């Protein structure tokens, strides 16, 4: 299996990981470690991959999978049914696995330095621009004591957007202009920089990770922009007993 384990100073009680596309049983174009059941992959392959995930990471429970809507809804994973519509989840005790799925959007893991609360966020540009990170930080009690880790997302040299996307960010934060570079009549957007700015504005200044590009690394990552019919990776966080 090929997992990315966050390099951050989280307490020992915190478990966290991001998957790649490698190590599962799905066939092309979902090859091979697709974890999403909504993309057209064979249900038995998805079920097998999810079972491999639980076993390989020694998860304390099945992840609480979300129905992601590119919105700002945050749920308490410890009191939510699988498939709940949300783009972020939080947990305040052990044996609850928070998870989001991505294939270019930015996954963000959050934990408190005390190790007593965790969260995960699916931050596509829409949710990022309208406040999904802020909502997750608020659900965890504010930024004091929180740290963040930015998982694999489309990189700043590949994420081309229109002017309306840039304006959606600048309307709330004029300083976000530094995260956009002109590319002809369009713009190249840096999701990592945009996320760091939003986190810092809410008091989360210890931020790790970033630097991957799901679009450019076809061997390791799924990318919806590169291949619209493709699988999804997962980013997960939980509290150990």
PDB file of C-alpha atoms in Angstrom:
ATOM      1  CA  UNK A   1       0.000   0.000   0.000  1.00  0.00           C
ATOM      2  CA  UNK A   2       1.078   3.574  -0.657  1.00  0.00           C
ATOM      3  CA  UNK A   3      -0.060   5.964   2.061  1.00  0.00           C
ATOM      4  CA  UNK A   4       1.037   9.499   2.837  1.00  0.00           C
ATOM      5  CA  UNK A   5       1.451   9.870   6.589  1.00  0.00           C
ATOM      6  CA  UNK A   6       1.418  13.510   7.702  1.00  0.00           C
ATOM      7  CA  UNK A   7       4.741  14.890   8.888  1.00  0.00           C
ATOM      8  CA  UNK A   8       3.497  17.143  11.674  1.00  0.00           C
ATOM      9  CA  UNK A   9       3.880  17.330  15.460  1.00  0.00           C
ATOM     10  CA  UNK A  10       0.478  15.877  16.276  1.00  0.00           C
ATOM     11  CA  UNK A  11       0.092  14.133  19.645  1.00  0.00           C
ATOM     12  CA  UNK A  12       0.673  10.356  19.681  1.00  0.00           C
ATOM     13  CA  UNK A  13      -3.054   9.812  20.146  1.00  0.00           C
ATOM     14  CA  UNK A  14      -3.756  11.123  16.642  1.00  0.00           C
ATOM     15  CA  UNK A  15      -3.876   8.825  13.635  1.00  0.00           C
ATOM     16  CA  UNK A  16      -3.897  10.348  10.167  1.00  0.00           C
ATOM     17  CA  UNK A  17      -3.213   9.403   6.552  1.00  0.00           C
ATOM     18  CA  UNK A  18      -3.938  10.202   2.925  1.00  0.00           C
ATOM     19  CA  UNK A  19      -4.259   7.454   0.368  1.00  0.00           C
ATOM     20  CA  UNK A  20      -2.914   7.403  -3.174  1.00  0.00           C
ATOM     21  CA  UNK A  21      -4.289   5.564  -6.193  1.00  0.00           C
ATOM     22  CA  UNK A  22      -1.950   2.605  -5.664  1.00  0.00           C
ATOM     23  CA  UNK A  23      -2.503  -0.695  -3.916  1.00  0.00           C
ATOM     24  CA  UNK A  24      -6.132  -1.621  -4.572  1.00  0.00           C
ATOM     25  CA  UNK A  25      -8.163  -3.934  -6.784  1.00  0.00           C
ATOM     26  CA  UNK A  26     -10.094  -1.577  -9.091  1.00  0.00           C
ATOM     27  CA  UNK A  27      -9.442  -1.705 -12.839  1.00  0.00           C
ATOM     28  CA  UNK A  28      -8.946   1.187 -15.255  1.00  0.00           C
ATOM     29  CA  UNK A  29      -9.878   3.986 -15.214  1.00  0.00           C
ATOM     30  CA  UNK A  30     -10.279   3.562 -11.449  1.00  0.00           C
ATOM     31  CA  UNK A  31      -6.998   1.706 -11.009  1.00  0.00           C
ATOM     32  CA  UNK A  32      -6.449   0.778  -8.456  1.00  0.00           C
ATOM     33  CA  UNK A  33      -7.234   2.068  -4.953  1.00  0.00           C
ATOM     34  CA  UNK A  34     -10.488   3.911  -5.653  1.00  0.00           C
ATOM     35  CA  UNK A  35     -12.546   4.472  -2.506  1.00  0.00           C
ATOM     36  CA  UNK A  36     -15.578   6.219  -4.007  1.00  0.00           C
ATOM     37  CA  UNK A  37     -18.837   4.460  -4.721  1.00  0.00           C
ATOM     38  CA  UNK A  38     -20.342   7.239  -6.841  1.00  0.00           C
ATOM     39  CA  UNK A  39     -17.901   7.348  -9.776  1.00  0.00           C
ATOM     40  CA  UNK A  40     -18.961   4.244 -11.704  1.00  0.00           C
ATOM     41  CA  UNK A  41     -16.495   1.726 -10.285  1.00  0.00           C
ATOM     42  CA  UNK A  42     -17.674  -1.826  -9.558  1.00  0.00           C
ATOM     43  CA  UNK A  43     -19.302  -1.865  -6.088  1.00  0.00           C
ATOM     44  CA  UNK A  44     -17.439  -5.023  -5.110  1.00  0.00           C
ATOM     45  CA  UNK A  45     -14.112  -3.378  -5.968  1.00  0.00           C
ATOM     46  CA  UNK A  46     -14.948  -0.317  -3.869  1.00  0.00           C
ATOM     47  CA  UNK A  47     -15.987  -2.540  -0.957  1.00  0.00           C
ATOM     48  CA  UNK A  48     -12.736  -4.508  -1.230  1.00  0.00           C
ATOM     49  CA  UNK A  49     -10.665  -1.329  -1.324  1.00  0.00           C
ATOM     50  CA  UNK A  50     -12.454   0.062   1.720  1.00  0.00           C
ATOM     51  CA  UNK A  51     -11.818  -3.162   3.591  1.00  0.00           C
ATOM     52  CA  UNK A  52      -8.131  -2.943   2.645  1.00  0.00           C
ATOM     53  CA  UNK A  53      -8.073   0.624   3.940  1.00  0.00           C
ATOM     54  CA  UNK A  54      -9.464  -0.339   7.332  1.00  0.00           C
ATOM     55  CA  UNK A  55      -7.092  -3.295   7.653  1.00  0.00           C
ATOM     56  CA  UNK A  56      -3.937  -1.567   6.393  1.00  0.00           C
ATOM     57  CA  UNK A  57      -4.297   1.466   8.657  1.00  0.00           C
ATOM     58  CA  UNK A  58      -5.711  -0.551  11.573  1.00  0.00           C
ATOM     59  CA  UNK A  59      -8.621   1.861  11.751  1.00  0.00           C
ATOM     60  CA  UNK A  60     -10.765   1.595  14.881  1.00  0.00           C
ATOM     61  CA  UNK A  61     -13.951   1.808  12.786  1.00  0.00           C
ATOM     62  CA  UNK A  62     -15.233   2.248   9.253  1.00  0.00           C
ATOM     63  CA  UNK A  63     -14.689   5.872   8.158  1.00  0.00           C
ATOM     64  CA  UNK A  64     -17.739   8.118   8.278  1.00  0.00           C
ATOM     65  CA  UNK A  65     -17.969   8.783   4.537  1.00  0.00           C
ATOM     66  CA  UNK A  66     -19.632  12.046   3.526  1.00  0.00           C
ATOM     67  CA  UNK A  67     -21.762  12.997   0.547  1.00  0.00           C
ATOM     68  CA  UNK A  68     -19.700  16.019  -0.446  1.00  0.00           C
ATOM     69  CA  UNK A  69     -21.523  19.023  -1.901  1.00  0.00           C
ATOM     70  CA  UNK A  70     -18.796  21.716  -2.284  1.00  0.00           C
ATOM     71  CA  UNK A  71     -20.523  23.543   0.564  1.00  0.00           C
ATOM     72  CA  UNK A  72     -19.574  24.684   4.065  1.00  0.00           C
ATOM     73  CA  UNK A  73     -21.521  22.181   6.179  1.00  0.00           C
ATOM     74  CA  UNK A  74     -19.592  20.566   9.041  1.00  0.00           C
ATOM     75  CA  UNK A  75     -20.921  17.552  10.954  1.00  0.00           C
ATOM     76  CA  UNK A  76     -19.922  15.740  14.121  1.00  0.00           C
ATOM     77  CA  UNK A  77     -18.815  12.382  12.743  1.00  0.00           C
ATOM     78  CA  UNK A  78     -19.517  10.716  16.077  1.00  0.00           C
ATOM     79  CA  UNK A  79     -23.216  11.489  15.677  1.00  0.00           C
ATOM     80  CA  UNK A  80     -23.660  11.195  11.903  1.00  0.00           C
ATOM     81  CA  UNK A  81     -24.781   8.444   9.575  1.00  0.00           C
ATOM     82  CA  UNK A  82     -22.590   7.499   6.595  1.00  0.00           C
ATOM     83  CA  UNK A  83     -23.534   9.478   3.504  1.00  0.00           C
ATOM     84  CA  UNK A  84     -24.537  12.620   5.379  1.00  0.00           C
ATOM     85  CA  UNK A  85     -24.324  15.722   3.160  1.00  0.00           C
ATOM     86  CA  UNK A  86     -21.331  17.734   4.350  1.00  0.00           C
ATOM     87  CA  UNK A  87     -17.853  18.806   3.293  1.00  0.00           C
ATOM     88  CA  UNK A  88     -16.166  18.541   6.671  1.00  0.00           C
ATOM     89  CA  UNK A  89     -16.452  16.471   9.806  1.00  0.00           C
ATOM     90  CA  UNK A  90     -15.100  16.664  13.344  1.00  0.00           C
ATOM     91  CA  UNK A  91     -14.720  14.218  16.222  1.00  0.00           C
ATOM     92  CA  UNK A  92     -14.148  14.635  19.955  1.00  0.00           C
ATOM     93  CA  UNK A  93     -13.433  11.100  21.069  1.00  0.00           C
ATOM     94  CA  UNK A  94     -11.833   7.799  20.035  1.00  0.00           C
ATOM     95  CA  UNK A  95     -13.133   5.177  17.603  1.00  0.00           C
ATOM     96  CA  UNK A  96     -14.503   7.718  15.117  1.00  0.00           C
ATOM     97  CA  UNK A  97     -12.751   8.103  11.766  1.00  0.00           C
ATOM     98  CA  UNK A  98     -13.301  11.379   9.922  1.00  0.00           C
ATOM     99  CA  UNK A  99     -12.743  11.180   6.161  1.00  0.00           C
ATOM    100  CA  UNK A 100     -13.094  13.109   2.922  1.00  0.00           C
ATOM    101  CA  UNK A 101     -12.501  12.001  -0.652  1.00  0.00           C
ATOM    102  CA  UNK A 102     -10.666  14.078  -3.266  1.00  0.00           C
ATOM    103  CA  UNK A 103      -9.220  13.983  -6.766  1.00  0.00           C
ATOM    104  CA  UNK A 104      -7.806  17.552  -7.141  1.00  0.00           C
ATOM    105  CA  UNK A 105      -9.654  19.381  -4.354  1.00  0.00           C
ATOM    106  CA  UNK A 106      -7.641  20.094  -1.223  1.00  0.00           C
ATOM    107  CA  UNK A 107      -8.010  17.829   1.826  1.00  0.00           C
ATOM    108  CA  UNK A 108      -7.186  19.540   5.118  1.00  0.00           C
ATOM    109  CA  UNK A 109      -6.604  17.665   8.375  1.00  0.00           C
ATOM    110  CA  UNK A 110      -7.005  19.487  11.687  1.00  0.00           C
ATOM    111  CA  UNK A 111      -6.131  18.462  15.227  1.00  0.00           C
ATOM    112  CA  UNK A 112      -5.710  20.118  18.598  1.00  0.00           C
ATOM    113  CA  UNK A 113      -2.356  20.030  20.344  1.00  0.00           C
ATOM    114  CA  UNK A 114      -4.077  18.322  23.310  1.00  0.00           C
ATOM    115  CA  UNK A 115      -5.129  15.448  21.041  1.00  0.00           C
ATOM    116  CA  UNK A 116      -8.767  15.663  22.129  1.00  0.00           C
ATOM    117  CA  UNK A 117     -10.364  16.860  18.892  1.00  0.00           C
ATOM    118  CA  UNK A 118      -9.819  16.346  15.173  1.00  0.00           C
ATOM    119  CA  UNK A 119     -11.388  17.308  11.880  1.00  0.00           C
ATOM    120  CA  UNK A 120     -11.086  16.901   8.134  1.00  0.00           C
ATOM    121  CA  UNK A 121     -12.165  19.254   5.353  1.00  0.00           C
ATOM    122  CA  UNK A 122     -12.879  18.834   1.649  1.00  0.00           C
ATOM    123  CA  UNK A 123     -11.766  22.225   0.309  1.00  0.00           C
ATOM    124  CA  UNK A 124     -12.536  22.688  -3.350  1.00  0.00           C
ATOM    125  CA  UNK A 125     -12.377  26.256  -4.548  1.00  0.00           C
ATOM    126  CA  UNK A 126     -16.087  26.811  -3.974  1.00  0.00           C
ATOM    127  CA  UNK A 127     -16.074  25.638  -0.386  1.00  0.00           C
ATOM    128  CA  UNK A 128     -12.753  27.313   0.286  1.00  0.00           C
ATOM    129  CA  UNK A 129     -13.998  30.651  -1.025  1.00  0.00           C
ATOM    130  CA  UNK A 130     -17.257  30.517   0.950  1.00  0.00           C
ATOM    131  CA  UNK A 131     -15.756  29.500   4.286  1.00  0.00           C
ATOM    132  CA  UNK A 132     -15.602  25.736   4.800  1.00  0.00           C
ATOM    133  CA  UNK A 133     -12.247  25.967   6.603  1.00  0.00           C
ATOM    134  CA  UNK A 134     -13.553  28.697   8.879  1.00  0.00           C
ATOM    135  CA  UNK A 135     -16.629  26.596   9.645  1.00  0.00           C
ATOM    136  CA  UNK A 136     -14.478  23.602  10.580  1.00  0.00           C
ATOM    137  CA  UNK A 137     -12.214  25.675  12.818  1.00  0.00           C
ATOM    138  CA  UNK A 138     -15.288  27.108  14.519  1.00  0.00           C
ATOM    139  CA  UNK A 139     -16.729  23.621  15.038  1.00  0.00           C
ATOM    140  CA  UNK A 140     -13.478  22.636  16.794  1.00  0.00           C
ATOM    141  CA  UNK A 141     -13.718  25.538  19.213  1.00  0.00           C
ATOM    142  CA  UNK A 142     -11.566  28.104  17.414  1.00  0.00           C
ATOM    143  CA  UNK A 143      -8.020  28.280  16.132  1.00  0.00           C
ATOM    144  CA  UNK A 144      -6.167  28.436  19.449  1.00  0.00           C
ATOM    145  CA  UNK A 145      -4.139  25.232  19.807  1.00  0.00           C
ATOM    146  CA  UNK A 146      -5.098  23.842  16.395  1.00  0.00           C
ATOM    147  CA  UNK A 147      -2.642  22.643  13.766  1.00  0.00           C
ATOM    148  CA  UNK A 148      -3.368  21.776  10.143  1.00  0.00           C
ATOM    149  CA  UNK A 149      -1.947  19.532   7.444  1.00  0.00           C
ATOM    150  CA  UNK A 150      -2.626  20.104   3.747  1.00  0.00           C
ATOM    151  CA  UNK A 151      -2.905  16.929   1.695  1.00  0.00           C
ATOM    152  CA  UNK A 152      -2.496  16.230  -2.034  1.00  0.00           C
ATOM    153  CA  UNK A 153      -4.317  18.643  -4.344  1.00  0.00           C
ATOM    154  CA  UNK A 154      -3.979  20.115  -7.803  1.00  0.00           C
ATOM    155  CA  UNK A 155      -0.872  22.292  -7.828  1.00  0.00           C
ATOM    156  CA  UNK A 156      -0.498  26.000  -8.625  1.00  0.00           C
ATOM    157  CA  UNK A 157       1.055  25.350 -12.024  1.00  0.00           C
ATOM    158  CA  UNK A 158      -1.920  23.254 -13.175  1.00  0.00           C
ATOM    159  CA  UNK A 159      -5.046  24.755 -11.614  1.00  0.00           C
ATOM    160  CA  UNK A 160      -6.324  27.128 -14.287  1.00  0.00           C
ATOM    161  CA  UNK A 161      -9.449  29.107 -13.347  1.00  0.00           C
ATOM    162  CA  UNK A 162     -11.542  31.950 -14.668  1.00  0.00           C
ATOM    163  CA  UNK A 163     -11.666  35.473 -13.361  1.00  0.00           C
ATOM    164  CA  UNK A 164     -14.838  34.763 -11.419  1.00  0.00           C
ATOM    165  CA  UNK A 165     -12.952  32.330  -9.186  1.00  0.00           C
ATOM    166  CA  UNK A 166     -10.283  34.912  -8.442  1.00  0.00           C
ATOM    167  CA  UNK A 167     -12.920  37.529  -7.641  1.00  0.00           C
ATOM    168  CA  UNK A 168     -14.716  35.139  -5.284  1.00  0.00           C
ATOM    169  CA  UNK A 169     -11.576  35.060  -3.128  1.00  0.00           C
ATOM    170  CA  UNK A 170     -10.607  38.718  -3.495  1.00  0.00           C
ATOM    171  CA  UNK A 171     -14.077  39.841  -2.445  1.00  0.00           C
ATOM    172  CA  UNK A 172     -13.373  38.434   1.009  1.00  0.00           C
ATOM    173  CA  UNK A 173      -9.595  38.855   1.112  1.00  0.00           C
ATOM    174  CA  UNK A 174      -7.947  41.330  -1.296  1.00  0.00           C
ATOM    175  CA  UNK A 175      -4.566  39.962  -0.221  1.00  0.00           C
ATOM    176  CA  UNK A 176      -5.470  36.634  -1.830  1.00  0.00           C
ATOM    177  CA  UNK A 177      -4.294  38.162  -5.108  1.00  0.00           C
ATOM    178  CA  UNK A 178      -0.854  36.698  -4.344  1.00  0.00           C
ATOM    179  CA  UNK A 179      -2.333  33.199  -4.892  1.00  0.00           C
ATOM    180  CA  UNK A 180      -3.224  33.934  -8.532  1.00  0.00           C
ATOM    181  CA  UNK A 181      -0.877  34.232 -11.484  1.00  0.00           C
ATOM    182  CA  UNK A 182      -2.062  35.394 -14.933  1.00  0.00           C
ATOM    183  CA  UNK A 183      -2.242  32.706 -17.594  1.00  0.00           C
ATOM    184  CA  UNK A 184      -3.403  34.334 -20.809  1.00  0.00           C
ATOM    185  CA  UNK A 185      -7.002  35.402 -20.258  1.00  0.00           C
ATOM    186  CA  UNK A 186      -7.301  33.102 -17.250  1.00  0.00           C
ATOM    187  CA  UNK A 187      -5.495  32.571 -13.952  1.00  0.00           C
ATOM    188  CA  UNK A 188      -3.447  29.887 -12.213  1.00  0.00           C
ATOM    189  CA  UNK A 189      -4.651  29.452  -8.629  1.00  0.00           C
ATOM    190  CA  UNK A 190      -2.660  28.193  -5.647  1.00  0.00           C
ATOM    191  CA  UNK A 191      -5.050  26.291  -3.369  1.00  0.00           C
ATOM    192  CA  UNK A 192      -2.308  25.729  -0.784  1.00  0.00           C
ATOM    193  CA  UNK A 193      -1.654  29.458  -0.382  1.00  0.00           C
ATOM    194  CA  UNK A 194      -5.366  30.252  -0.291  1.00  0.00           C
ATOM    195  CA  UNK A 195      -5.916  27.678   2.457  1.00  0.00           C
ATOM    196  CA  UNK A 196      -2.992  28.934   4.522  1.00  0.00           C
ATOM    197  CA  UNK A 197      -4.356  32.481   4.357  1.00  0.00           C
ATOM    198  CA  UNK A 198      -7.818  31.396   5.453  1.00  0.00           C
ATOM    199  CA  UNK A 199      -6.423  29.320   8.306  1.00  0.00           C
ATOM    200  CA  UNK A 200      -4.116  32.089   9.500  1.00  0.00           C
ATOM    201  CA  UNK A 201      -7.014  34.537   9.571  1.00  0.00           C
ATOM    202  CA  UNK A 202      -8.730  32.183  12.041  1.00  0.00           C
ATOM    203  CA  UNK A 203      -5.669  31.751  14.236  1.00  0.00           C
ATOM    204  CA  UNK A 204      -4.332  28.497  12.781  1.00  0.00           C
ATOM    205  CA  UNK A 205      -0.736  29.373  11.966  1.00  0.00           C
ATOM    206  CA  UNK A 206       0.961  25.989  12.438  1.00  0.00           C
ATOM    207  CA  UNK A 207       0.296  24.509   9.012  1.00  0.00           C
ATOM    208  CA  UNK A 208       2.168  21.601   7.440  1.00  0.00           C
ATOM    209  CA  UNK A 209       2.042  19.631   4.196  1.00  0.00           C
ATOM    210  CA  UNK A 210       1.299  20.958   0.722  1.00  0.00           C
ATOM    211  CA  UNK A 211       3.487  20.760  -2.339  1.00  0.00           C
ATOM    212  CA  UNK A 212       1.904  17.867  -4.232  1.00  0.00           C
ATOM    213  CA  UNK A 213       0.152  18.111  -7.597  1.00  0.00           C
ATOM    214  CA  UNK A 214      -2.521  15.521  -8.261  1.00  0.00           C
ATOM    215  CA  UNK A 215      -2.878  16.666 -11.883  1.00  0.00           C
ATOM    216  CA  UNK A 216       0.796  16.255 -12.745  1.00  0.00           C
ATOM    217  CA  UNK A 217       1.506  12.959 -10.973  1.00  0.00           C
ATOM    218  CA  UNK A 218      -0.702  10.442 -12.815  1.00  0.00           C
ATOM    219  CA  UNK A 219       1.209   7.484 -11.374  1.00  0.00           C
ATOM    220  CA  UNK A 220       0.347   8.301  -7.784  1.00  0.00           C
ATOM    221  CA  UNK A 221      -2.847  10.358  -7.803  1.00  0.00           C
ATOM    222  CA  UNK A 222      -6.311  10.469  -9.295  1.00  0.00           C
ATOM    223  CA  UNK A 223      -7.175  13.794 -10.958  1.00  0.00           C
ATOM    224  CA  UNK A 224     -10.653  14.790 -12.101  1.00  0.00           C
ATOM    225  CA  UNK A 225      -9.229  17.575 -14.255  1.00  0.00           C
ATOM    226  CA  UNK A 226      -6.877  15.195 -16.005  1.00  0.00           C
ATOM    227  CA  UNK A 227      -9.414  12.360 -16.359  1.00  0.00           C
ATOM    228  CA  UNK A 228     -13.069  13.198 -15.572  1.00  0.00           C
ATOM    229  CA  UNK A 229     -13.863   9.475 -15.229  1.00  0.00           C
ATOM    230  CA  UNK A 230     -11.554   8.498 -12.408  1.00  0.00           C
ATOM    231  CA  UNK A 231     -11.378   7.369  -8.796  1.00  0.00           C
ATOM    232  CA  UNK A 232     -11.058   9.187  -5.495  1.00  0.00           C
ATOM    233  CA  UNK A 233      -8.448   9.181  -2.756  1.00  0.00           C
ATOM    234  CA  UNK A 234      -9.210   9.605   0.934  1.00  0.00           C
ATOM    235  CA  UNK A 235      -7.741  11.686   3.727  1.00  0.00           C
ATOM    236  CA  UNK A 236      -8.532  10.450   7.220  1.00  0.00           C
ATOM    237  CA  UNK A 237      -7.977  11.420  10.842  1.00  0.00           C
ATOM    238  CA  UNK A 238      -8.985   9.812  14.135  1.00  0.00           C
ATOM    239  CA  UNK A 239      -8.203   9.694  17.847  1.00  0.00           C
ATOM    240  CA  UNK A 240      -6.671   6.508  19.198  1.00  0.00           C
ATOM    241  CA  UNK A 241      -7.593   5.034  22.544  1.00  0.00           C
TER     242      UNK A 241
END
